[in-house]
Amino acid sequence: MPILVMKFGGTSVADLDRIRNAAEKVRTEVDRGYDVIVIVSAMSGKTNELVGWVNETSPLFDAREYDAVVSSGENVTAGLMALTLQEMDVPARSWQGWQVPLLTTSAHSAARIEDIPRHNIDQKFAEGMKVAVVAGFQGLSPEGRITTLGRGGSDTTAVAFAAAFDAERCDIYTDVNGVYTTDPRITSKARKLDRIAFEEMLELASLGAKVLQTRSVELAMRFKVRLRVLSSFEDSTPNSGTLVCDEEEIMESKVVSGVAYSRDEAKITLVTVEDRPGIAAAIFGPLAEAGVNVDMIVQNISEKDYDDHPGAVTDMTFSCPYDQVARAEKAILDAKSRGQIEFSDLVVDKEVCKISVVGIGMRSHAGVAARMFAALKAENINIKVISTSEIKISVLIDRKYMELAVQALHDEFELEKSS
Amino acid sequence: MPILVMKFGGTSVADLDRIRNAAEKVRTEVDRGYDVIVIVSAMSGKTNELVGWVNETSPLFDAREYDAVVSSGENVTAGLMALTLQEMDVPARSWQGWQVPLLTTSAHSAARIEDIPRHNIDQKFAEGMKVAVVAGFQGLSPEGRITTLGRGGSDTTAVAFAAAFDAERCDIYTDVNGVYTTDPRITSKARKLDRIAFEEMLELASLGAKVLQTRSVELAMRFKVRLRVLSSFEDSTPNSGTLVCDEEEIMESKVVSGVAYSRDEAKITLVTVEDRPGIAAAIFGPLAEAGVNVDMIVQNISEKDYDDHPGAVTDMTFSCPYDQVARAEKAILDAKSRGQIEFSDLVVDKEVCKISVVGIGMRSHAGVAARMFAALKAENINIKVISTSEIKISVLIDRKYMELAVQALHDEFELEKSS
């Protein structure tokens, strides 16, 4: 039998009615001829409740105990899902991480999957079981303790199972019906994509399109697992949702697939920094230690000459999340007071956002950047920082122009039309 | 190090404050020089919530899935208790049933403990761990699935650990501060017992004194585990609560240790039943199949002669819980309509209660029954049914006399005085 992996997130299993709804979708796939591995999250809210208890009990908690507590939410859903399927006469049983076993490293709360031996589940499929319901987000350490996989762990569990069992596809059921060319709340012209390449999905995920966690997409790309994102709350056909797949499966891709944004950014500029080898490390080392997520970094070459700073100087600009500005400023001023870096001024702009266009088609099409900048200029939007990768161009602009910029770029690249 | 087992029930770990309170008691015992095994229940209400979900999902549930779901409550408490102890600088870790492992039969939802290998926990004690926090009520089947032990499972877990680890004592923390001579709500003269014999505790437990589950007391008796019942909500000294122990540890026992009652009983009499071999089986077989918990059974010899029933006949009386009367009547009438039993009349008395006096001293003292009956007669209380065992005498009386009877017997046997 071909194997299908289906993953249901917290909102898709929030109560018994929704679990029943999800189970109906599983039965549909069994009826289509699949042996199914279902990965479930905790009922929504449950994990937060458990995390809250742990934090209140022990602010600097033992991660092994955290994992033992927090993993229990998924176990409840797995058992209830198996029971619901049995009520529908679908042969099913639940598996906790240690029962599979899903073997991980010992890095509690952020463990990495090492191996998923197929034997136990394969044997049950051979005996007539049609659905293995697996508690997501959890595994077993070499020491025999329960681990959890960290943020996005259930998506990652699903992809890892799909890879281990050579699944035909890994369907991620969520509360949106696919990946869009941009946020539909910003422009009604936003269009659901039928297919998107792994690389594009990765850029979109890291840019704040919160449909899939980066880690699960990376894993899917590595093992060429075809991922489908679709809604738990709509009837699904074999073509529902968005398929995240290898570039080769996408016949004719557009130059740009989507426009992403990130609202709460800040821009920090260090003015007249000494331009010498090692200066970047001297600045970004302390920021990393302070836990600041530095995103874009731009170094403007300048050749100003000051009386007290003869020689080459430069301006260094970087962006980080809005709410990390205070921490970033402190790290930099501390480094300055320790004499590690020198600069004349620290300029903070908290009123910026990031807009990105993403597309694997960019690789073979010149001029995408020029079109993007022209479209923004036509709306009189000033670009503050530019950063590019092979399949992405990002700019920082004033936050107040965010919606306007997204709409303008969506129009410019004609994303409302299917390719 | 001597080992102590401490068990905390649901109300004793109902929230984080109570878990902290329980952890303080554990630390006190560690400070006294014990290595401690703590058995925890689910936070009160949690197991009922999980059971409710299972029942709503699947009325005829797969007990293996029921166990997987329902056991999760204890896992949460175990992790939180371990974290709380760590916060107090007490080296502790949690263990789920399968991690110990606590090995059971495959009788899901009512599994029996087969073995508790000491190796894993002993090794951690040897490495300096002071407290093993074990999730109660759960174990591992030979098939590698999670089992639960059924009603009273956490008490049973505690006693089994105490037996396996040769613990000096097994302390059961609950919401009462010990075992009383009778219910203090019925007479203010009720006195807390310092010690009570296993046999007496068994009779009291089965008679409705809900301090300890029968099963855990049986297990303690078999392995001579000294059990102590005490309150989570009072400061404990080494002499707090009530010690349930071997008869030999009780120096001078009174003739009667306690007066128990069971309020909601019913009495059913089958009038003029044919008195022949096999008639008891013909009556009580169908009752057992219908799930009626028959308690007392009395067969009155009578030699009535009826026209249509020549030969020996008898009246058969039994008691059962009040709320099982309808089921009992149906089972008997069905058996009659199938021709399995015959009788002239079925008389139901729903207004009775059971009063029992219990004491190992009875074995060596004659006349206890006579004193009991005389004390009831002095209050003009009519006795409807009598049943005796080696250390117990029970009677059924009108429910309206229940409090009066308990008070009269408590006085008669001078239970307010310590022995």
Coordinates of C-alpha atoms in Angstrom, one line a residue, chain B residues 54-229:
Chain B
V54 CA -12.7 9.2 25.9
N55 CA -16.3 8.3 26.8
E56 CA -17.7 11.0 24.5
T57 CA -15.4 9.9 21.7
S58 CA -16.1 6.2 22.0
P59 CA -18.6 4.8 24.4
L60 CA -17.2 1.3 23.9
F61 CA -13.6 2.4 23.9
D62 CA -10.5 0.4 23.2
A63 CA -9.0 0.1 26.7
R64 CA -5.5 0.4 25.3
E65 CA -6.2 3.9 23.9
Y66 CA -8.2 4.8 27.1
D67 CA -5.0 4.0 29.1
A68 CA -2.8 6.0 26.8
V69 CA -5.0 9.1 27.2
V70 CA -5.9 8.8 30.8
S71 CA -2.3 8.1 32.1
S72 CA -1.1 11.5 30.8
G73 CA -2.4 13.4 33.8
E74 CA 0.0 11.7 36.2
N75 CA 2.9 12.4 33.8
V76 CA 2.3 16.1 34.1
T77 CA 2.2 16.1 37.9
A78 CA 5.4 13.9 38.0
G79 CA 7.3 16.4 35.9
L80 CA 6.1 19.4 37.9
M81 CA 6.9 17.7 41.2
A82 CA 10.4 16.9 40.0
L83 CA 10.9 20.6 38.9
T84 CA 9.5 21.9 42.2
L85 CA 12.0 19.7 44.2
Q86 CA 14.9 20.8 42.0
E87 CA 13.9 24.4 42.7
M88 CA 14.4 23.5 46.4
D89 CA 17.8 22.1 45.6
V90 CA 16.6 18.5 46.1
P91 CA 18.1 16.3 43.4
A92 CA 15.0 14.7 41.8
R93 CA 13.8 13.4 38.5
S94 CA 10.5 12.1 37.2
W95 CA 9.8 8.6 35.9
Q96 CA 6.8 7.5 33.8
G97 CA 5.6 4.0 34.3
W98 CA 7.3 2.6 31.2
Q99 CA 10.6 4.2 32.2
V100 CA 10.9 2.5 35.6
P101 CA 9.5 0.1 34.1
L102 CA 6.5 -0.9 36.2
L103 CA 5.6 -4.1 34.5
T104 CA 2.0 -5.2 34.4
T105 CA -0.4 -7.7 32.8
S106 CA -2.1 -6.8 29.6
A107 CA -5.5 -6.2 31.3
H108 CA -5.9 -2.7 30.2
S109 CA -7.6 -0.2 32.5
A110 CA -7.4 -2.9 35.3
A111 CA -3.9 -4.2 35.0
R112 CA -2.1 -6.0 37.8
I113 CA 1.4 -5.3 38.7
E114 CA 3.8 -8.1 37.8
D115 CA 7.2 -6.7 38.7
I116 CA 9.1 -3.5 39.4
P117 CA 12.8 -4.0 38.5
R118 CA 14.8 -1.8 40.9
H119 CA 17.9 -1.4 38.7
N120 CA 17.1 2.0 37.0
I121 CA 16.0 3.8 40.1
D122 CA 18.7 2.2 42.3
Q123 CA 21.3 3.4 39.9
K124 CA 20.1 7.0 40.1
F125 CA 20.0 6.8 43.9
A126 CA 23.6 5.6 43.8
E127 CA 24.5 8.6 41.6
G128 CA 23.1 11.0 44.2
M129 CA 19.5 11.5 43.2
K130 CA 17.5 11.8 46.4
V131 CA 13.9 11.7 45.1
A132 CA 12.4 9.5 42.3
V133 CA 9.1 11.0 41.4
V134 CA 6.9 8.3 39.8
A135 CA 3.7 8.8 37.9
G136 CA 1.2 6.6 39.7
F137 CA -1.6 4.5 38.3
Q138 CA 0.2 3.4 35.2
G139 CA 2.5 0.7 33.9
L140 CA 3.8 -1.1 30.8
S141 CA 2.3 -4.2 29.3
P142 CA 4.3 -7.1 27.8
E143 CA 3.3 -5.7 24.4
G144 CA 5.0 -2.4 25.2
R145 CA 1.8 -0.4 25.6
I146 CA 0.7 1.8 28.5
T147 CA -1.6 0.2 31.0
T148 CA -3.5 1.7 33.9
L149 CA -4.2 0.0 37.2
G150 CA -7.8 0.9 37.6
R151 CA -9.5 2.4 40.7
G152 CA -7.1 3.1 43.5
G153 CA -4.2 2.6 41.2
S154 CA -2.0 5.2 42.7
D155 CA -2.3 3.8 46.2
T156 CA -1.5 0.4 44.8
T157 CA 1.5 1.8 42.9
A158 CA 2.8 3.3 46.1
V159 CA 2.5 0.1 48.1
A160 CA 4.1 -2.0 45.2
F161 CA 7.1 0.4 45.2
A162 CA 7.4 0.2 48.9
A163 CA 7.4 -3.6 48.7
A164 CA 9.9 -3.7 45.7
F165 CA 12.3 -1.3 47.4
D166 CA 12.0 -2.6 50.9
A167 CA 10.8 0.8 52.0
E168 CA 10.7 1.6 55.7
R169 CA 7.2 2.9 55.3
C170 CA 4.7 3.9 52.7
D171 CA 3.1 7.3 53.6
I172 CA -0.3 8.0 51.9
Y173 CA -1.0 11.7 51.9
T174 CA -4.6 12.6 51.5
D175 CA -7.2 15.1 52.5
V176 CA -8.0 13.5 55.9
N177 CA -5.5 13.2 58.7
G178 CA -6.0 9.5 59.5
V179 CA -8.4 6.7 60.1
Y180 CA -11.1 7.3 62.6
T181 CA -13.1 5.1 64.9
T182 CA -16.1 6.3 62.9
D183 CA -17.2 9.2 60.7
P184 CA -16.5 12.4 62.7
R185 CA -19.5 14.0 61.0
I186 CA -21.8 11.5 62.7
T187 CA -20.3 11.8 66.2
S188 CA -17.9 14.3 67.7
K189 CA -16.6 11.5 69.9
A190 CA -15.0 9.9 66.8
R191 CA -11.3 9.5 67.6
K192 CA -8.3 9.2 65.3
L193 CA -6.6 5.8 65.5
D194 CA -2.8 5.8 65.9
R195 CA -2.6 2.3 64.6
I196 CA -4.9 -0.2 62.9
A197 CA -4.3 -3.7 61.7
F198 CA -4.4 -4.5 57.9
E199 CA -7.4 -6.8 58.4
E200 CA -9.4 -4.1 60.1
M201 CA -8.5 -1.5 57.5
L202 CA -9.6 -3.9 54.8
E203 CA -13.0 -4.4 56.4
L204 CA -13.3 -0.6 56.9
A205 CA -12.3 0.2 53.4
S206 CA -14.8 -2.2 51.9
L207 CA -17.4 -0.8 54.2
G208 CA -17.2 2.7 52.9
A209 CA -14.4 4.4 54.9
K210 CA -12.9 5.7 51.7
V211 CA -9.4 6.5 53.0
L212 CA -7.6 3.7 51.3
Q213 CA -8.6 1.4 48.4
T214 CA -9.0 -2.2 49.4
R215 CA -6.5 -3.3 46.8
S216 CA -3.6 -1.3 48.1
V217 CA -4.3 -2.6 51.7
E218 CA -4.4 -6.2 50.5
L219 CA -1.1 -5.7 48.8
A220 CA 0.4 -4.0 51.9
M221 CA -0.8 -6.9 54.0
R222 CA 0.7 -9.5 51.7
F223 CA 4.1 -7.8 51.6
K224 CA 3.9 -6.5 55.2
V225 CA 4.4 -2.9 54.0
R226 CA 3.7 -0.5 56.8
L227 CA 1.2 2.0 55.5
R228 CA 0.6 5.4 57.0
V229 CA -2.4 7.6 56.2

